Every structure is written in C-alpha cells, then in structure tokens.
Short mmCIF file of C-alpha atoms in Angstrom, two decimals:
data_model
loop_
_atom_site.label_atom_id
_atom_site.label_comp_id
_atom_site.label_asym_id
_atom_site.label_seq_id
_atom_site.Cartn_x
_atom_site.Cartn_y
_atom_site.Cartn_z
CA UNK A 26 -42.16 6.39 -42.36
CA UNK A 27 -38.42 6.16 -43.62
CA UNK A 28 -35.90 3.74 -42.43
CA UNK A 29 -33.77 6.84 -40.93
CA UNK A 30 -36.92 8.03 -39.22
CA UNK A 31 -37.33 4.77 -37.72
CA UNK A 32 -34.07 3.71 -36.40
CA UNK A 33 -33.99 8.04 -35.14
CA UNK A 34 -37.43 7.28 -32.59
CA UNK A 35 -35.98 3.68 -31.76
CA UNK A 36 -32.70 5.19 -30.21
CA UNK A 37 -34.58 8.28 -28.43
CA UNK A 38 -36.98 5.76 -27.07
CA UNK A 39 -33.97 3.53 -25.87
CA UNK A 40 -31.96 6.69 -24.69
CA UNK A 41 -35.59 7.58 -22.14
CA UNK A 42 -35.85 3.98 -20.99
CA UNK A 43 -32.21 3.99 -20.14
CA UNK A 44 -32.39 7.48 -18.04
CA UNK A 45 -35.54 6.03 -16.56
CA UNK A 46 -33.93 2.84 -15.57
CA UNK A 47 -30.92 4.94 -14.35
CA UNK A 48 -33.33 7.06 -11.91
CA UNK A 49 -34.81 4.08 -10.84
CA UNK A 50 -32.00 2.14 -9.92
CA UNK A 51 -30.58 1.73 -6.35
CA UNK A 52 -27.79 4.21 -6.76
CA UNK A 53 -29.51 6.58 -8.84
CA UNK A 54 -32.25 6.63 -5.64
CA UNK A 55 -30.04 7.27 -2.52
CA UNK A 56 -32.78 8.38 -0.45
CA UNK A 57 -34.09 4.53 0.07
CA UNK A 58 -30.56 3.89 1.42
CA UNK A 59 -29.48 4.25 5.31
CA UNK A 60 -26.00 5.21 5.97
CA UNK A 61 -23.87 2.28 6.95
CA UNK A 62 -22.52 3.88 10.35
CA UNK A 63 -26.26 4.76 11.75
CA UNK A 64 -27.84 1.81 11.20
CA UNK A 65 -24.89 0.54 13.04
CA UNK A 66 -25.66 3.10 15.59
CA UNK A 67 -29.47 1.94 15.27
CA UNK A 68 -28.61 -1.37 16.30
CA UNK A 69 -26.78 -0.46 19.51
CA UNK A 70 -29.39 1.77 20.71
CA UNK A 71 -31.71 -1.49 20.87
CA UNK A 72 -28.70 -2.58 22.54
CA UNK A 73 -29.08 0.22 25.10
CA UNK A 74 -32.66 -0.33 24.74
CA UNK A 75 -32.45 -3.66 26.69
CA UNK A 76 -30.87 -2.08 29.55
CA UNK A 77 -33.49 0.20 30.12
CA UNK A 78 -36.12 -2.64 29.85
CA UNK A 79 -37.40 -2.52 33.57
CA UNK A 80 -38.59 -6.80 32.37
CA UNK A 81 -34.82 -7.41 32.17
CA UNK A 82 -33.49 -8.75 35.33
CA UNK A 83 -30.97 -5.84 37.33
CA UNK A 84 -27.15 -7.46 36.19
CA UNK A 85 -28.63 -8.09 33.02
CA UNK A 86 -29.23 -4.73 32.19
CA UNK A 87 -26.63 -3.50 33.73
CA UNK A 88 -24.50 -5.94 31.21
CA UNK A 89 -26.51 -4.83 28.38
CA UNK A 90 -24.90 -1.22 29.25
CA UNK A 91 -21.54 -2.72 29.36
CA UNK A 92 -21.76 -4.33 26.36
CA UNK A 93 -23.22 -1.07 24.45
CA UNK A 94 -19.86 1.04 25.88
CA UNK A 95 -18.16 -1.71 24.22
CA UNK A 96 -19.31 -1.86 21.04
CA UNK A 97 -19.37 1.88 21.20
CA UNK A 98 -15.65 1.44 21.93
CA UNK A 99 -14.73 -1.02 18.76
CA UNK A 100 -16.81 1.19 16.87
CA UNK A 101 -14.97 4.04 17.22
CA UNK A 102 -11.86 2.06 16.67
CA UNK A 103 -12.78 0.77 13.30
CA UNK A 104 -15.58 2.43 11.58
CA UNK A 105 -14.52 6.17 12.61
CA UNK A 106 -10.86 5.60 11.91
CA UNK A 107 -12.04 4.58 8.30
CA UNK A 108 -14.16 7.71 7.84
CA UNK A 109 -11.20 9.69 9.59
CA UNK A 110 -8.84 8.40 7.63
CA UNK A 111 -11.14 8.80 4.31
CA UNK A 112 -11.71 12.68 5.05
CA UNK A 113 -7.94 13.26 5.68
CA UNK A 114 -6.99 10.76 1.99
CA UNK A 115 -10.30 11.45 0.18
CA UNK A 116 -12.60 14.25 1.52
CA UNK A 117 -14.54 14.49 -1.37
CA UNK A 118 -14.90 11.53 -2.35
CA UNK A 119 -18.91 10.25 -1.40
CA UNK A 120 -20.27 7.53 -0.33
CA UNK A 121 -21.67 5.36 -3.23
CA UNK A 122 -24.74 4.34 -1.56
CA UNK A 123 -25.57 7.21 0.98
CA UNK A 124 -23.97 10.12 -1.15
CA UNK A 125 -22.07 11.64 2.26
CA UNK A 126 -19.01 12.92 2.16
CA UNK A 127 -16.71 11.35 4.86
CA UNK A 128 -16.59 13.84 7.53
CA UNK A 129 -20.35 14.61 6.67
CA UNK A 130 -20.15 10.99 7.81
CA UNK A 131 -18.58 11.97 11.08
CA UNK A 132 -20.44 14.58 12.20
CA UNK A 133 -23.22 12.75 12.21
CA UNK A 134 -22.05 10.09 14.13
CA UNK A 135 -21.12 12.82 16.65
CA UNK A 136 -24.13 14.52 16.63
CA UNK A 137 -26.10 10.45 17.57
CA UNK A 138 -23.58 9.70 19.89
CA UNK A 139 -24.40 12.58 22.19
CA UNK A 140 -27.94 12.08 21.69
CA UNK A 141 -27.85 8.83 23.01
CA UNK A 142 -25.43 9.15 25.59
CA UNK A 143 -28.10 11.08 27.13
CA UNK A 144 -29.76 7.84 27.46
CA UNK A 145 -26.94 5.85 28.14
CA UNK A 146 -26.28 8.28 31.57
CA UNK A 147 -29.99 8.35 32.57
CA UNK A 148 -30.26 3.99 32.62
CA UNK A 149 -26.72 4.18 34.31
CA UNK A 150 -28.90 6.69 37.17
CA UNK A 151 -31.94 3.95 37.67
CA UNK A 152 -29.43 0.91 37.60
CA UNK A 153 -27.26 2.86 39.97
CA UNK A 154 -30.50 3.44 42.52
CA UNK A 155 -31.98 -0.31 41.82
CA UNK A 156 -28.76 -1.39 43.35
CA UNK A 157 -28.24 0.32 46.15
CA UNK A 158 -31.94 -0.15 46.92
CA UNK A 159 -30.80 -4.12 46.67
CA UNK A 160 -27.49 -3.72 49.11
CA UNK A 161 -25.24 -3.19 46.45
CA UNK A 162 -23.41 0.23 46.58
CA UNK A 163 -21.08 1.93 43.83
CA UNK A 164 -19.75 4.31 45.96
CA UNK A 165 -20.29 8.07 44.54
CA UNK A 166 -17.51 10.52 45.85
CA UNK A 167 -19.12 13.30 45.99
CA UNK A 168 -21.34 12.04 48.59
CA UNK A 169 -19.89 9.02 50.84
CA UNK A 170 -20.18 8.42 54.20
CA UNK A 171 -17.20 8.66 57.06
CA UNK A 172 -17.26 4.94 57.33
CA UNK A 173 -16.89 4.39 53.46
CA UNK A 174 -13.97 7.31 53.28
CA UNK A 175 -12.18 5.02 56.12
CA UNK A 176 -12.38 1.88 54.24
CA UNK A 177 -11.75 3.27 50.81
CA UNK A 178 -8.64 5.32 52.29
CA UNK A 179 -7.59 1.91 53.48
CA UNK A 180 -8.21 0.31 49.94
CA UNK A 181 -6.17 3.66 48.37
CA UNK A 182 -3.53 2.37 50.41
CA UNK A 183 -3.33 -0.87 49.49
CA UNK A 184 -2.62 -0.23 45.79
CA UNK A 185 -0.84 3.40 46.49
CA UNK A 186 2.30 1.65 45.27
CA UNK A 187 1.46 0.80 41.81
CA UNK A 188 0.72 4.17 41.01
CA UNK A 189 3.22 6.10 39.09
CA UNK A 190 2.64 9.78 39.06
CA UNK A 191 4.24 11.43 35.62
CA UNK A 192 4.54 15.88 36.28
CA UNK A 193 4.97 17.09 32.64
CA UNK A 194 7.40 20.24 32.90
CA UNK A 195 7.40 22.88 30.10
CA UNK A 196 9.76 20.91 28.05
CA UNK A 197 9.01 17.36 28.55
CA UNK A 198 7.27 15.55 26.18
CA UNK A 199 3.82 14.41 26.85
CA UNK A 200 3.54 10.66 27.71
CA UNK A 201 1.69 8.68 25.46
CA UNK A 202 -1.58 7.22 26.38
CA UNK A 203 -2.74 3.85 25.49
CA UNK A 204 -5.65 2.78 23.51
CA UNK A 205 -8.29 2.06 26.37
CA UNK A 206 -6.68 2.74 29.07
CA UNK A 207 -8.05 5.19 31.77
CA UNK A 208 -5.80 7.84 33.20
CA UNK A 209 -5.91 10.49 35.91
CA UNK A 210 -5.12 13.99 34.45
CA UNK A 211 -4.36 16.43 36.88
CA UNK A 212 -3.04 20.23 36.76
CA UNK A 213 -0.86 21.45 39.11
CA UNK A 214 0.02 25.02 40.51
CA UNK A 215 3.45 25.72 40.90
CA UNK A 216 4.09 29.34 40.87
CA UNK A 217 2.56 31.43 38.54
CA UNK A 218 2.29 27.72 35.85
CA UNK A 219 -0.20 25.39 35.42
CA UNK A 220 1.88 21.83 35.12
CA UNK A 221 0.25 18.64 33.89
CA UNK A 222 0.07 15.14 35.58
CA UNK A 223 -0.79 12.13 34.26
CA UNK A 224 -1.23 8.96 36.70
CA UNK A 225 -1.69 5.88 34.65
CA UNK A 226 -3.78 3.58 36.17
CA UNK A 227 -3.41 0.07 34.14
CA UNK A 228 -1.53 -1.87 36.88
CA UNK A 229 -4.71 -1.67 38.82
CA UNK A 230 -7.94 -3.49 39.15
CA UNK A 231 -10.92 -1.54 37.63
CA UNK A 232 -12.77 -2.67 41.09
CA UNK A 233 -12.84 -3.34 44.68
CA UNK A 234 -15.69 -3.74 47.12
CA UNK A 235 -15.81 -4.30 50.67
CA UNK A 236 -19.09 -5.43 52.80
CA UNK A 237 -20.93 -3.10 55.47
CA UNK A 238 -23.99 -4.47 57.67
CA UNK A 239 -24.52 -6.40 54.77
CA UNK A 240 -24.47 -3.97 51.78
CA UNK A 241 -21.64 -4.63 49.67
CA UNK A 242 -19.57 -1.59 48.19
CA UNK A 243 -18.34 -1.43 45.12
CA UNK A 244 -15.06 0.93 44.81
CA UNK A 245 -14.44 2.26 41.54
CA UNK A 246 -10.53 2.47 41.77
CA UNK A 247 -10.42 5.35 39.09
CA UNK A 248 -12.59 7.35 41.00
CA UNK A 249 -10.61 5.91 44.20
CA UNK A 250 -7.35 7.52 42.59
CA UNK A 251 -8.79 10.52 42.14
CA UNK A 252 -10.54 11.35 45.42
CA UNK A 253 -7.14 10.87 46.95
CA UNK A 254 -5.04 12.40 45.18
CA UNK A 255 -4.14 14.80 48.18
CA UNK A 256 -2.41 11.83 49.85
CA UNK A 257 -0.60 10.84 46.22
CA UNK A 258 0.33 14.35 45.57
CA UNK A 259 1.17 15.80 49.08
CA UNK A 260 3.22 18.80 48.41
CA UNK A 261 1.60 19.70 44.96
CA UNK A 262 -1.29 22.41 44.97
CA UNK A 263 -4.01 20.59 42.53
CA UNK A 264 -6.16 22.75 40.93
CA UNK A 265 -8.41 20.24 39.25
CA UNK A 266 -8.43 16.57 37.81
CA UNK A 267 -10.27 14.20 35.62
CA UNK A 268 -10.35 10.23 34.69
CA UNK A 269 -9.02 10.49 30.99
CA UNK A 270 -9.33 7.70 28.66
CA UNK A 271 -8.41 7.75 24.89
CA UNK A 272 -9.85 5.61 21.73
CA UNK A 273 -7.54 5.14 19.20
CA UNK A 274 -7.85 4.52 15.10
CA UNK A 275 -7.43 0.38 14.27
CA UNK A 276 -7.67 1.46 10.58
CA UNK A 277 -4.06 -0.15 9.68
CA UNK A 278 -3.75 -3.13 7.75
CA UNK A 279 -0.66 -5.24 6.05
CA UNK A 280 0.75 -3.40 3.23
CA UNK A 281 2.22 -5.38 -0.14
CA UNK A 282 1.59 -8.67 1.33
CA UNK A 283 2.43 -10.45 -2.38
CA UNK A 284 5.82 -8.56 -2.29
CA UNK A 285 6.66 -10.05 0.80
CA UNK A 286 5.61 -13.04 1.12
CA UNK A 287 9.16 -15.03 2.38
CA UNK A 288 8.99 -12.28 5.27
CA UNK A 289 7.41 -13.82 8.74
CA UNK A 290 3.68 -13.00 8.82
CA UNK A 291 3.70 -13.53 12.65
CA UNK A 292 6.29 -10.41 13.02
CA UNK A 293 4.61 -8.46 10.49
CA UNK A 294 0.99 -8.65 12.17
CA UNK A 295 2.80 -7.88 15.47
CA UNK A 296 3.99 -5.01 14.40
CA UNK A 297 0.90 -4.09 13.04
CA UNK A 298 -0.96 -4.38 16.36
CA UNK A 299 1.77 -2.73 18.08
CA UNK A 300 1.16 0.56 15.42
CA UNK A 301 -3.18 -0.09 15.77
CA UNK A 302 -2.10 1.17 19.47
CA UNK A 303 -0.11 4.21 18.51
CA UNK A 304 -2.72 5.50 15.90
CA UNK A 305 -4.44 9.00 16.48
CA UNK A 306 -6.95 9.17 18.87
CA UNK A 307 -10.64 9.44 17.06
CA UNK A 308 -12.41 9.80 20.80
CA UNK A 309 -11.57 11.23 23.67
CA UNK A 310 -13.65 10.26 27.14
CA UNK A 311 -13.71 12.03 30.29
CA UNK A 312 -15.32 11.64 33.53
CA UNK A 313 -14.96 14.84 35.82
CA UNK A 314 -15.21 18.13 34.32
CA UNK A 315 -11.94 20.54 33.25
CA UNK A 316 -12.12 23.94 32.90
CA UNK A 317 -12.15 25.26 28.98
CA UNK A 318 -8.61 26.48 29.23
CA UNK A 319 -7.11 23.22 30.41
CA UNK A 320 -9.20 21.02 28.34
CA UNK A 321 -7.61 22.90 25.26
CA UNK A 322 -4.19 22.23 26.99
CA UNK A 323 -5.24 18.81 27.28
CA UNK A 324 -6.25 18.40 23.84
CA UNK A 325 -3.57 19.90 22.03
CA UNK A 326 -1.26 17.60 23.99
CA UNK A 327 -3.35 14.56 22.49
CA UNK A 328 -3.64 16.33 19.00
CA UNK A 329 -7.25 15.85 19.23
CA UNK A 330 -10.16 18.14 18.53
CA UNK A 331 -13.17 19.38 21.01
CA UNK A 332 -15.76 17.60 18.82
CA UNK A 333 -14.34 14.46 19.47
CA UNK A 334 -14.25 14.55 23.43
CA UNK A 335 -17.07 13.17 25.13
CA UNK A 336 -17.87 13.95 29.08
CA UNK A 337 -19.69 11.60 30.83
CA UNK A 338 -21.45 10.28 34.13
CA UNK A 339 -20.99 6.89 33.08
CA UNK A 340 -17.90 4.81 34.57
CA UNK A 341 -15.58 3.67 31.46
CA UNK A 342 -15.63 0.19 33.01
CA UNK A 343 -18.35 -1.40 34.60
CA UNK A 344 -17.29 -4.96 34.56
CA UNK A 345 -17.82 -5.01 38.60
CA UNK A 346 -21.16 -6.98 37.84
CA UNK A 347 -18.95 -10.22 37.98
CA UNK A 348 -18.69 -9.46 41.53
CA UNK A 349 -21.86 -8.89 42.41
CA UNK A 350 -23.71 -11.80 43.64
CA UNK A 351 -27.45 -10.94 44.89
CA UNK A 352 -30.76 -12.99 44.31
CA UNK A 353 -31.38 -15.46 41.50
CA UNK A 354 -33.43 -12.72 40.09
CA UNK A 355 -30.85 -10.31 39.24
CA UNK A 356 -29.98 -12.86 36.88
CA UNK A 357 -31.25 -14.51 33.62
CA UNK A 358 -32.18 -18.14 34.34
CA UNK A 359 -28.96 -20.63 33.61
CA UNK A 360 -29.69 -22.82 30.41
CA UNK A 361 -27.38 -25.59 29.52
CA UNK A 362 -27.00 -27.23 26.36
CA UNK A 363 -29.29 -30.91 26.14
CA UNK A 364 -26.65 -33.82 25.92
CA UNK A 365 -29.76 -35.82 24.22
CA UNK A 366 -27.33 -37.80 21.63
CA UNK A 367 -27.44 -41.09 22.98
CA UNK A 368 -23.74 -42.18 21.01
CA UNK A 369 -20.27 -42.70 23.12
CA UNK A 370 -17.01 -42.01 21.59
CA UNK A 371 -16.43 -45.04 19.20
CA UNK A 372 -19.81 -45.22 17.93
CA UNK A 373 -20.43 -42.24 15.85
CA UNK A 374 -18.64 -43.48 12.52
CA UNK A 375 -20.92 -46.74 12.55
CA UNK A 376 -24.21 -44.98 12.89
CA UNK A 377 -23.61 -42.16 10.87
CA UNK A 378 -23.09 -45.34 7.57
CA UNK A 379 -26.43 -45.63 8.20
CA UNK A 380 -28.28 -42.80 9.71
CA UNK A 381 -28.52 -39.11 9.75
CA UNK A 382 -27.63 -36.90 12.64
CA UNK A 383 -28.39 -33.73 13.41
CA UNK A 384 -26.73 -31.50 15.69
CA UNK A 385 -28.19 -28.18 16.54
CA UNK A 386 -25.81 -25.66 18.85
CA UNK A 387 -26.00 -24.05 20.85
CA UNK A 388 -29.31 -25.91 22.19
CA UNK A 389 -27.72 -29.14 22.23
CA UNK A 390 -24.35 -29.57 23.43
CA UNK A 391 -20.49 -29.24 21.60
CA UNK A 392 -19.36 -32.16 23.23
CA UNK A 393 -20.69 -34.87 20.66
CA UNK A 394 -18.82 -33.11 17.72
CA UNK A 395 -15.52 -33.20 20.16
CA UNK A 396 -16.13 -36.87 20.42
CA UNK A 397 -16.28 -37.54 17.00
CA UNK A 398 -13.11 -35.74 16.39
CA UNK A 399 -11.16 -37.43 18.63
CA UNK A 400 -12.86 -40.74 17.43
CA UNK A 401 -11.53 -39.62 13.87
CA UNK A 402 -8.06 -39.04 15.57
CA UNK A 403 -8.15 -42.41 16.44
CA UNK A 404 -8.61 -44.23 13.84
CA UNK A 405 -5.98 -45.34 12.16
CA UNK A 406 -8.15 -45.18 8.26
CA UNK A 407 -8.66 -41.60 8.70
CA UNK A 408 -5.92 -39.35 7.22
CA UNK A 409 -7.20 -35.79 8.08
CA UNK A 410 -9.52 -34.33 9.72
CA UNK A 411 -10.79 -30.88 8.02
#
C-alpha cells in the first residue's frame, strides 16, 4: 500500500471518529438534557408536594404553599423576564443545551404552570377545610354568616380611610401598578360607558382576624375590599370586580460598569431597582373572574397578553399563618442549636494553638464564632479580621 493511500484511510478514519465523538458528545445529544426552567419547575412541585403531605403538620403545609407562590413569584421575575427578553432580542437564537427556542421556552412554562396550579388550588381546598375543622376560619365571601358580615363590615370600616379609589375616564392615563402588589379592579357603569377603577390596596394589612365562640376568623382584607365595595363606591353602578396583582420582569442589570466607575454605585443600583419595578409585566394574577370583554380592556391597559394571566382560587398572600396559634401539632417541633462548646470569650485563641475545633451550623450554635470575633476585636495583636 502507497504512502498516499495510507495517509488517505488515516484521515477518513480520523474524520468518522471525530463525527462519532461529535454525536456522542453532550451537545451533540440534547435529548439527555432537561430544560433549565422545568427542572426548576420540578423542584417546586416537590415543594408543593410537601404541602399536600397529609404527615406534615397543618401550618406547615400551609407554609410549604406559601413558600411555593413565592418562589413561583421570583421565578417569574427572573427566569421568564430572561426568556422574555431573549424572544423579543434573540428569538431564534436556541438554547445550547435544550435546543428551544426562547418563547418555545415560555410556552412551556405556561403550559406547567397551569397544570400545577391545579394542584396548588386543590391543597389550598383541604388546608382550607382542616382549618376550619380546627377553629380557624378564612372567611369565604361568597358564603359568610350574618355575624361574620357584622364584624367584617366593622373591620371594612376601620381601614376605609386608607383606601384610595382611582376612576380612569376615557382620557386619563392608566395608573401604574406595582410589582407585587394586589389591586381591586373594578368597572363601572356610567351611562352608556364602561369606566375603570383601580383601588390600590398596599397601605393595608394583608390580614385581620377576629375570635367567635372560640373559632378565630381570619379576614382576607383583599377580599374584605372587595365585598364592600358598595359602601366604598356608593353612587357608582359596579358591574363587576376582581383582586388584580401584577409580576413584573427583574431582568435589568448595570450597564458599562468599567466606563463608569468614578460614578456612585449606591445611586446607580438604586436606580436600577427603582427601573426592576417599572419593567413589563411577564404575569398577570387574578382572583375573581372578569368577563372576556373587560379582561381584554384590562389587559391592553397593562400591555400584557391573555397567555400570561393566570385566574386563581388561591389568595396571593397567605402569610396569615403567623397569626394563627392552635395546638403544638400544627407545628413542626422547635429545635435549637446545641451550645456544646465548652470555651468563653477570651479562650478561643489559646486552645485553638493547640487543638482543633469544629463547628458544625446550623446544629450547633452561631454564637461561638461571634465570640471569637469579638475576642479578635479585642486584641490588640490582631490587625484584621477577614
């Protein structure tokens, strides 16, 4: 066999073990990859998962819940405001590992959401009736005794005064609604016009409760707010209303930082923050349902599309759990941290010349690495503490 022969079957043999390395590489196999955003999703649903783990004591699932609506919340924030602002920038650009395109991306995330909100509202429904079977009311509108419409009118009253009622006339401009904060969105009849009005309810508690015969109610002051909005809007004819909250895009970031680096970083990441909260919206929930033709009003308003509005069952904030008190056994056990390091303040630089020590958080208490802080702080050999 000739030399040119030779070196010809040595570089076609190279070329196939290069395209079969290729196929077999991580990239070139995309199917052994999960998309970034649901495994994310994946991991709250175990989340979600505890609160519907009847072994989990009641407030404990019921914080498990809150914490899912939460994460939710940031997630939406961050990871969708990337992908939104990818498929506005970049829509064709794919994903290196996954191979989706952004809003490909998206619409999934959609499409997981809903599935497990479906969850999300049935746990809500058996938390809801494990309370109230325990003496511990949330107070549903729809069906609430003449005693509890006294009290809660009275409560209505009480906070009647922070509440600022905004009527949007034809030419006004809509007001802007803040990143995570609920609103009441009413329409209005006047004449032959629909007229919007937005009650913003952020100079309110999320809560009140009262006690009954020994059942304590909880008042959900958004739903409060909008039960009585007959008594807030007296001579307006209100056709129909909904609690409204909005989820902005946190996808900004400081721009040129090297070119400006004599400017004050303090002002710049204020006003950074202080844009995060005027981004587009990249969800849209509502509690209370709106009839097509005003939700469209209502979303062209927010510049926001139908896939991206979410109604639920599920109170926006359920952080009324602090208040609850109830039977140890609503409750995980207390644990405290062991304080099992047998060393005062003064004597941890002298032992440590000639032994070990091990601290483990957060099993064993903070309070000995505090100590040897401020025993570094005072003495006067030490030069820094880092």
């Amino acid at each position: 066999m000739g030399d040119k022969e030779k070196k010809s079957k040595s570089k076609s043999s190279n070329s196939k073990d290069k395209s079969k390395d290729k196929s077999s590489s991580p990239k070139g196999n995309r199917s052994i990859y999960i998309d970034r955003e649901m495994s994310w999703l994946a991991f709250n649903l175990r989340v979600l998962q505890e609160a519907a783990d009847p072994s989990v004591p009641l407030l404990e699932r019921l914080n498990f819940l809150t914490i899912y609506q939460s994460n939710l919340e940031e997630f939406y924030r961050v990871r969708i405001g990337i992908l939104t602002h990818r498929a506005l920038l970049t829509p064709n650009k794919k994903d290196v590992l996954s191979g989706m395109l952004p809003q490909a991306e998206i619409d999934e995330v959609l499409r997981v959401t809903r599935e497990q909100q479906i969850l999300m509202e049935s746990i809500w429904k058996a938390i809801r009736e494990e309370l109230s079977a325990n003496n511990v009311d949330v107070l549903d509108f729809k069906k609430i005794s003449k005693v509890d419409e006294l009290m809660s009118k009275k409560l209505f009253g009480d906070i009647r005064r922070l509440l600022d009622p905004r009527i949007i006339g034809r030419d006004q401009p809509f007001p802007f609604l803040w990143d995570g904060e609920p609103n009441i969105v009413a329409f209005l009849r006047r004449g032959t016009e629909q007229v919007l009005c937005i009650i913003p309810l952020h100079r309110v508690p999320a809560y009140m409760s009262f006690e009954i015969e020994g059942c304590q109610k909880i008042v959900l002051t958004a739903q409060l707010v909008r039960h009585f909005l007959p008594l807030l809007l007296k001579k307006e004819n209100i056709i129909q209303s909904a609690i409204v909250e909005v989820t902005r895009n946190a996808d900004v970031f400081l721009t040129d930082a090297a070119d400006h680096a004599d400017d004050d970083l303090r002002e710049k990441t204020s006003a950074m923050l202080t844009k995060r909260r005027r981004e587009i919206p990249v969800r849209v929930r509502m509690y209370g349902k709106l009839t097509d033709q005003a939700r469209a009003v209502l979303l062209k308003k927010l510049r926001v599309s139908e896939d991206r509005v979410f109604v639920q069952n599920v109170p926006f904030d359920l952080s009324f759990r602090s208040c609850i008190s109830g039977p140890s056994g609503f409750r995980y056990e207390e644990r405290r941290p062991a304080r099992d390091i047998g060393l005062k303040k003064g004597e941890y630089f002298s032992y440590i010349e000639k032994n070990d020590l091990l601290l483990s958080a957060p099993f064993q208490s903070m309070m000995p690495l505090i100590d040897i802080i401020y025993e570094a702080a005072d003495d006067p050999e030490v030069l820094s503490v880092k």
